[in-house]
Amino acid sequence: MRRSARYGVGMSRNIFVLTGAGVSAESGLGTFRDTKGEGIWAKFDPMKLATPEAFARDPETVLAFYDARRRNLKSATPNAAHFALARLETALAAGGGALTLVTQNIDDLHERAGSRTVIHMHGELMKARCETCDGVGVWRDDLKPSQACPHCGFVGGLRPHVVWFGEMPFHMDEIDRALRRADLFVAIGTSGAVYPAAGFVAEARAFGVPTCEINLEAADNAYCFDDARYGPASEVVPAWVEELIGPA
Ligand code: NAD
């Protein structure tokens, strides 16, 4: 049975938002899985493109896949959902509260919409990391196996700074602390199929935090949420933010 989430104007000061590919779908970046079978992982095999083993076996193919996604991201622009979340961060901070924005997305559209603090638990497409020295830096161009690490000079160790299947997501301690102090948990545009992110709603509930899903269609873990709002993120997110903090 669904409990009614108790949130409204002036009531939620520490809001935890988890975003997934759905928040960037209307910016032209594909989602991973959908019910129509048109997601990125329906067209490409993640085991050949998004695992450390795939990179070790065939770095050219893996890097080319991320090069194409990086080029696509450069021509994408944030949509109304990204802008609304940036406005929410500013308003909560002005009132002495905080927005914790955790994204599974490797794009930078939240930042480009004005969000100042974004926790990228699956890494960032516009950064490269050296497997030899662990140095991380901004990388906006194509990546080639022949390129040297700008930090240590090693050739052949540069990879996209993203989390592949079988790797540990980033910032998990910080995320756990934020879940504990939240007074509302909202998941936006995520299918609830990839852990550990899919388990955050259960953690939030265990801490007594009301939970709400905003999605195009019900997530795999929809039954875990107290409340749900369905529709395109570019419409539903700005409407929800307006309910919380008033019109722009
Ligand atoms: P997903 O593709 O699994 O789900 C997308 C969700 O967005 C669905 O629930 C869909 O209904 C919804 N949606 C689609 N269009 C929407 C719209 N216009 N408005 C609102 N919602 C919309 O994406 P996910 O849940 O983010 O996937 C989990 C993560 O798995 C991904 O973010 C990705 O980071 C990840 N992953 C990727 C890699 C990689 O590429 N290296 C590796 C491991 C995991």
Short mmCIF file of N, CA, C and O and ligand atoms in Angstrom, two decimals, residues 19-26 30-35 39-41 46 49-51 65-66 69 79 103-106 122 162-166 188-195 197 213-220 231-237, ligand 1:
data_model
loop_
_atom_site.label_atom_id
_atom_site.label_comp_id
_atom_site.label_asym_id
_atom_site.label_seq_id
_atom_site.Cartn_x
_atom_site.Cartn_y
_atom_site.Cartn_z
N THR A 19 19.09 11.00 -10.03
CA THR A 19 18.65 11.04 -11.42
C THR A 19 19.28 9.90 -12.22
O THR A 19 20.35 9.39 -11.90
N GLY A 20 18.56 9.51 -13.29
CA GLY A 20 19.04 8.49 -14.22
C GLY A 20 18.90 8.98 -15.64
O GLY A 20 18.57 10.16 -15.89
N ALA A 21 19.10 8.09 -16.57
CA ALA A 21 19.14 8.45 -17.99
C ALA A 21 17.87 9.17 -18.46
O ALA A 21 17.92 9.98 -19.39
N GLY A 22 16.74 8.91 -17.79
CA GLY A 22 15.47 9.52 -18.21
C GLY A 22 15.47 11.04 -18.10
O GLY A 22 14.76 11.72 -18.85
N VAL A 23 16.29 11.60 -17.19
CA VAL A 23 16.29 13.05 -17.04
C VAL A 23 16.97 13.71 -18.25
O VAL A 23 16.70 14.86 -18.58
N SER A 24 17.83 12.96 -18.92
CA SER A 24 18.54 13.50 -20.09
C SER A 24 17.96 13.01 -21.41
O SER A 24 18.46 13.38 -22.49
N ALA A 25 16.91 12.18 -21.35
CA ALA A 25 16.35 11.59 -22.58
C ALA A 25 15.86 12.67 -23.55
O ALA A 25 16.10 12.59 -24.76
N GLU A 26 15.22 13.69 -22.99
CA GLU A 26 14.67 14.74 -23.87
C GLU A 26 15.75 15.71 -24.35
O GLU A 26 15.47 16.61 -25.15
N GLY A 30 20.40 8.92 -25.33
CA GLY A 30 19.59 7.72 -25.22
C GLY A 30 19.57 7.16 -23.81
O GLY A 30 20.49 7.37 -23.03
N THR A 31 18.48 6.46 -23.46
CA THR A 31 18.45 5.73 -22.19
C THR A 31 19.05 4.33 -22.44
O THR A 31 19.31 3.95 -23.58
N PHE A 32 19.24 3.58 -21.36
CA PHE A 32 19.91 2.28 -21.49
C PHE A 32 18.93 1.15 -21.77
O PHE A 32 19.18 0.26 -22.57
N ARG A 33 17.82 1.18 -21.03
CA ARG A 33 16.83 0.11 -21.17
C ARG A 33 15.47 0.77 -21.24
O ARG A 33 15.21 1.74 -20.54
N ASP A 34 14.60 0.26 -22.10
CA ASP A 34 13.21 0.72 -22.09
C ASP A 34 12.31 -0.44 -22.51
O ASP A 34 12.79 -1.48 -22.98
N THR A 35 11.02 -0.23 -22.35
CA THR A 35 10.10 -1.34 -22.62
C THR A 35 9.96 -1.59 -24.12
O THR A 35 9.50 -2.65 -24.54
N GLY A 39 16.64 0.94 -26.11
CA GLY A 39 17.69 1.53 -25.30
C GLY A 39 19.08 1.19 -25.83
O GLY A 39 19.25 0.30 -26.68
N ILE A 40 20.09 1.91 -25.30
CA ILE A 40 21.47 1.73 -25.76
C ILE A 40 21.91 0.27 -25.63
O ILE A 40 22.53 -0.30 -26.53
N TRP A 41 21.54 -0.38 -24.50
CA TRP A 41 21.99 -1.76 -24.29
C TRP A 41 21.17 -2.78 -25.09
O TRP A 41 21.46 -3.96 -25.06
N PRO A 46 26.64 -4.53 -23.59
CA PRO A 46 27.44 -3.88 -22.54
C PRO A 46 28.66 -4.69 -22.13
O PRO A 46 29.68 -4.13 -21.73
N LEU A 49 31.47 -3.56 -24.20
CA LEU A 49 31.76 -2.14 -24.25
C LEU A 49 31.92 -1.47 -22.89
O LEU A 49 32.46 -0.37 -22.81
N ALA A 50 31.41 -2.08 -21.85
CA ALA A 50 31.35 -1.39 -20.56
C ALA A 50 31.78 -2.30 -19.43
O ALA A 50 31.13 -2.38 -18.39
N THR A 51 32.90 -2.99 -19.64
CA THR A 51 33.50 -3.79 -18.56
C THR A 51 35.02 -3.61 -18.63
O THR A 51 35.57 -3.35 -19.70
N PHE A 65 33.40 3.66 -28.72
CA PHE A 65 32.02 3.75 -28.23
C PHE A 65 31.85 5.01 -27.36
O PHE A 65 30.90 5.78 -27.54
N TYR A 66 32.81 5.24 -26.46
CA TYR A 66 32.72 6.42 -25.59
C TYR A 66 33.04 7.70 -26.35
O TYR A 66 32.50 8.76 -26.04
N ARG A 69 29.79 8.73 -27.84
CA ARG A 69 28.90 9.29 -26.82
C ARG A 69 29.35 10.69 -26.39
O ARG A 69 28.54 11.58 -26.14
N ASN A 79 17.73 20.20 -20.51
CA ASN A 79 16.29 20.46 -20.71
C ASN A 79 15.68 21.05 -19.44
O ASN A 79 16.38 21.28 -18.44
N THR A 103 23.68 11.66 -9.41
CA THR A 103 23.27 11.21 -10.74
C THR A 103 24.03 9.94 -11.14
O THR A 103 25.20 9.77 -10.82
N GLN A 104 23.28 9.06 -11.83
CA GLN A 104 23.91 7.90 -12.45
C GLN A 104 24.42 8.27 -13.84
O GLN A 104 25.09 7.48 -14.50
N ASN A 105 24.08 9.48 -14.27
CA ASN A 105 24.43 9.89 -15.63
C ASN A 105 25.88 10.34 -15.70
O ASN A 105 26.38 11.01 -14.80
N ILE A 106 26.51 10.01 -16.80
CA ILE A 106 27.90 10.43 -16.99
C ILE A 106 27.96 11.72 -17.80
O ILE A 106 29.04 12.25 -18.05
N HIS A 122 28.47 7.28 -11.22
CA HIS A 122 28.97 6.42 -12.30
C HIS A 122 30.05 7.12 -13.13
O HIS A 122 30.34 6.69 -14.25
N VAL A 162 34.56 6.59 -16.16
CA VAL A 162 33.19 6.10 -15.92
C VAL A 162 33.28 4.76 -15.19
O VAL A 162 34.31 4.09 -15.22
N VAL A 163 32.16 4.41 -14.54
CA VAL A 163 32.10 3.14 -13.81
C VAL A 163 31.55 2.08 -14.75
O VAL A 163 30.44 2.23 -15.29
N TRP A 164 32.30 1.04 -14.94
CA TRP A 164 31.87 -0.06 -15.80
C TRP A 164 31.22 -1.16 -14.98
O TRP A 164 31.39 -1.21 -13.74
N PHE A 165 30.50 -2.04 -15.63
CA PHE A 165 29.90 -3.18 -14.93
C PHE A 165 31.01 -3.95 -14.21
O PHE A 165 32.07 -4.21 -14.79
N GLY A 166 30.74 -4.28 -12.96
CA GLY A 166 31.72 -5.00 -12.16
C GLY A 166 32.62 -4.08 -11.35
O GLY A 166 33.42 -4.56 -10.55
N ILE A 188 14.42 10.24 -10.17
CA ILE A 188 13.90 10.81 -11.42
C ILE A 188 14.52 10.09 -12.63
O ILE A 188 15.75 10.05 -12.77
N GLY A 189 13.66 9.51 -13.47
CA GLY A 189 14.12 8.95 -14.74
C GLY A 189 15.12 7.83 -14.61
O GLY A 189 16.09 7.77 -15.36
N THR A 190 14.86 6.93 -13.68
CA THR A 190 15.75 5.78 -13.54
C THR A 190 14.92 4.51 -13.43
O THR A 190 13.88 4.49 -12.79
N SER A 191 15.40 3.44 -14.09
CA SER A 191 14.59 2.22 -14.22
C SER A 191 14.63 1.35 -12.97
O SER A 191 13.92 0.36 -12.88
N GLY A 192 15.49 1.69 -12.00
CA GLY A 192 15.55 0.91 -10.77
C GLY A 192 16.06 -0.50 -11.01
O GLY A 192 15.72 -1.43 -10.29
N ALA A 193 16.90 -0.65 -12.03
CA ALA A 193 17.39 -1.99 -12.39
C ALA A 193 18.86 -2.19 -12.05
O ALA A 193 19.33 -3.32 -12.02
N VAL A 194 19.60 -1.09 -11.85
CA VAL A 194 21.04 -1.21 -11.63
C VAL A 194 21.38 -0.84 -10.18
O VAL A 194 21.07 0.26 -9.72
N TYR A 195 21.98 -1.79 -9.48
CA TYR A 195 22.37 -1.57 -8.08
C TYR A 195 23.81 -1.07 -8.04
O TYR A 195 24.56 -1.34 -8.97
N ALA A 197 22.39 1.87 -6.97
CA ALA A 197 21.46 3.01 -7.01
C ALA A 197 20.01 2.56 -6.80
O ALA A 197 19.22 3.23 -6.13
N GLU A 213 8.75 8.67 -6.76
CA GLU A 213 9.33 8.34 -8.06
C GLU A 213 8.77 9.30 -9.11
O GLU A 213 7.55 9.50 -9.18
N ILE A 214 9.65 9.89 -9.92
CA ILE A 214 9.22 10.67 -11.08
C ILE A 214 9.80 9.97 -12.30
O ILE A 214 11.02 9.81 -12.41
N ASN A 215 8.94 9.51 -13.18
CA ASN A 215 9.42 8.66 -14.26
C ASN A 215 8.43 8.68 -15.42
O ASN A 215 7.26 9.05 -15.27
N LEU A 216 8.91 8.24 -16.58
CA LEU A 216 8.00 8.13 -17.71
C LEU A 216 7.05 6.95 -17.50
O LEU A 216 5.86 7.02 -17.78
N GLU A 217 7.62 5.86 -17.03
CA GLU A 217 6.80 4.68 -16.70
C GLU A 217 7.35 4.07 -15.41
O GLU A 217 8.49 4.34 -15.03
N ALA A 218 6.54 3.25 -14.76
CA ALA A 218 6.92 2.71 -13.46
C ALA A 218 8.25 1.97 -13.53
O ALA A 218 8.47 1.14 -14.42
N ALA A 219 9.14 2.27 -12.57
CA ALA A 219 10.43 1.59 -12.49
C ALA A 219 10.25 0.16 -11.99
O ALA A 219 9.19 -0.19 -11.46
N ASP A 220 11.30 -0.66 -12.17
CA ASP A 220 11.27 -2.04 -11.68
C ASP A 220 10.99 -2.08 -10.17
O ASP A 220 10.38 -3.02 -9.68
N GLY A 231 5.31 10.87 -16.26
CA GLY A 231 5.25 11.77 -17.41
C GLY A 231 6.66 12.15 -17.79
O GLY A 231 7.63 11.73 -17.13
N PRO A 232 6.83 12.94 -18.87
CA PRO A 232 8.17 13.35 -19.28
C PRO A 232 8.83 14.24 -18.22
O PRO A 232 8.17 15.13 -17.67
N ALA A 233 10.10 13.99 -17.96
CA ALA A 233 10.82 14.74 -16.93
C ALA A 233 10.75 16.25 -17.18
O ALA A 233 10.66 17.02 -16.23
N SER A 234 10.80 16.66 -18.44
CA SER A 234 10.82 18.10 -18.74
C SER A 234 9.53 18.80 -18.33
O SER A 234 9.49 20.02 -18.21
N GLU A 235 8.47 18.01 -18.11
CA GLU A 235 7.21 18.60 -17.63
C GLU A 235 7.00 18.34 -16.15
O GLU A 235 6.63 19.23 -15.39
N VAL A 236 7.22 17.10 -15.74
CA VAL A 236 6.86 16.72 -14.36
C VAL A 236 7.83 17.33 -13.34
O VAL A 236 7.41 17.77 -12.27
N VAL A 237 9.12 17.38 -13.67
CA VAL A 237 10.09 17.90 -12.70
C VAL A 237 9.88 19.41 -12.45
O VAL A 237 9.79 19.82 -11.29
P1 NAD B 1 17.71 3.29 -17.82
O1 NAD B 1 17.92 3.46 -19.28
O2 NAD B 1 17.82 1.94 -17.23
O3 NAD B 1 16.25 3.83 -17.45
C1 NAD B 1 15.78 5.04 -17.95
C2 NAD B 1 14.53 5.43 -17.20
O4 NAD B 1 14.13 6.71 -17.65
C3 NAD B 1 13.33 4.49 -17.43
O5 NAD B 1 12.69 4.26 -16.19
C4 NAD B 1 12.43 5.28 -18.39
O6 NAD B 1 11.05 5.03 -18.17
C5 NAD B 1 12.77 6.70 -17.96
N1 NAD B 1 12.54 7.72 -19.00
C6 NAD B 1 12.74 7.63 -20.34
N2 NAD B 1 12.44 8.80 -20.93
C7 NAD B 1 12.05 9.63 -19.93
C8 NAD B 1 11.60 10.97 -19.89
N3 NAD B 1 11.50 11.73 -21.00
N4 NAD B 1 11.26 11.51 -18.70
C9 NAD B 1 11.35 10.78 -17.56
N5 NAD B 1 11.77 9.51 -17.53
C10 NAD B 1 12.12 8.94 -18.71
O7 NAD B 1 18.68 4.31 -17.10
P2 NAD B 1 19.21 4.31 -15.63
O8 NAD B 1 18.18 3.88 -14.66
O9 NAD B 1 19.91 5.62 -15.46
O10 NAD B 1 20.30 3.15 -15.73
C11 NAD B 1 21.07 2.91 -14.66
C12 NAD B 1 22.48 3.13 -15.01
O11 NAD B 1 23.15 2.02 -15.49
C13 NAD B 1 22.79 4.17 -16.07
O12 NAD B 1 22.68 5.45 -15.63
C14 NAD B 1 24.17 3.91 -16.40
O13 NAD B 1 25.04 4.75 -15.68
C15 NAD B 1 24.31 2.57 -15.94
N6 NAD B 1 25.47 1.97 -16.35
C16 NAD B 1 26.14 2.42 -17.46
C17 NAD B 1 27.35 1.94 -17.76
C18 NAD B 1 28.15 2.49 -18.89
O14 NAD B 1 27.68 3.04 -19.85
N7 NAD B 1 29.44 2.37 -18.76
C19 NAD B 1 27.87 0.97 -16.97
C20 NAD B 1 27.15 0.50 -15.87
C21 NAD B 1 25.96 1.02 -15.57
#
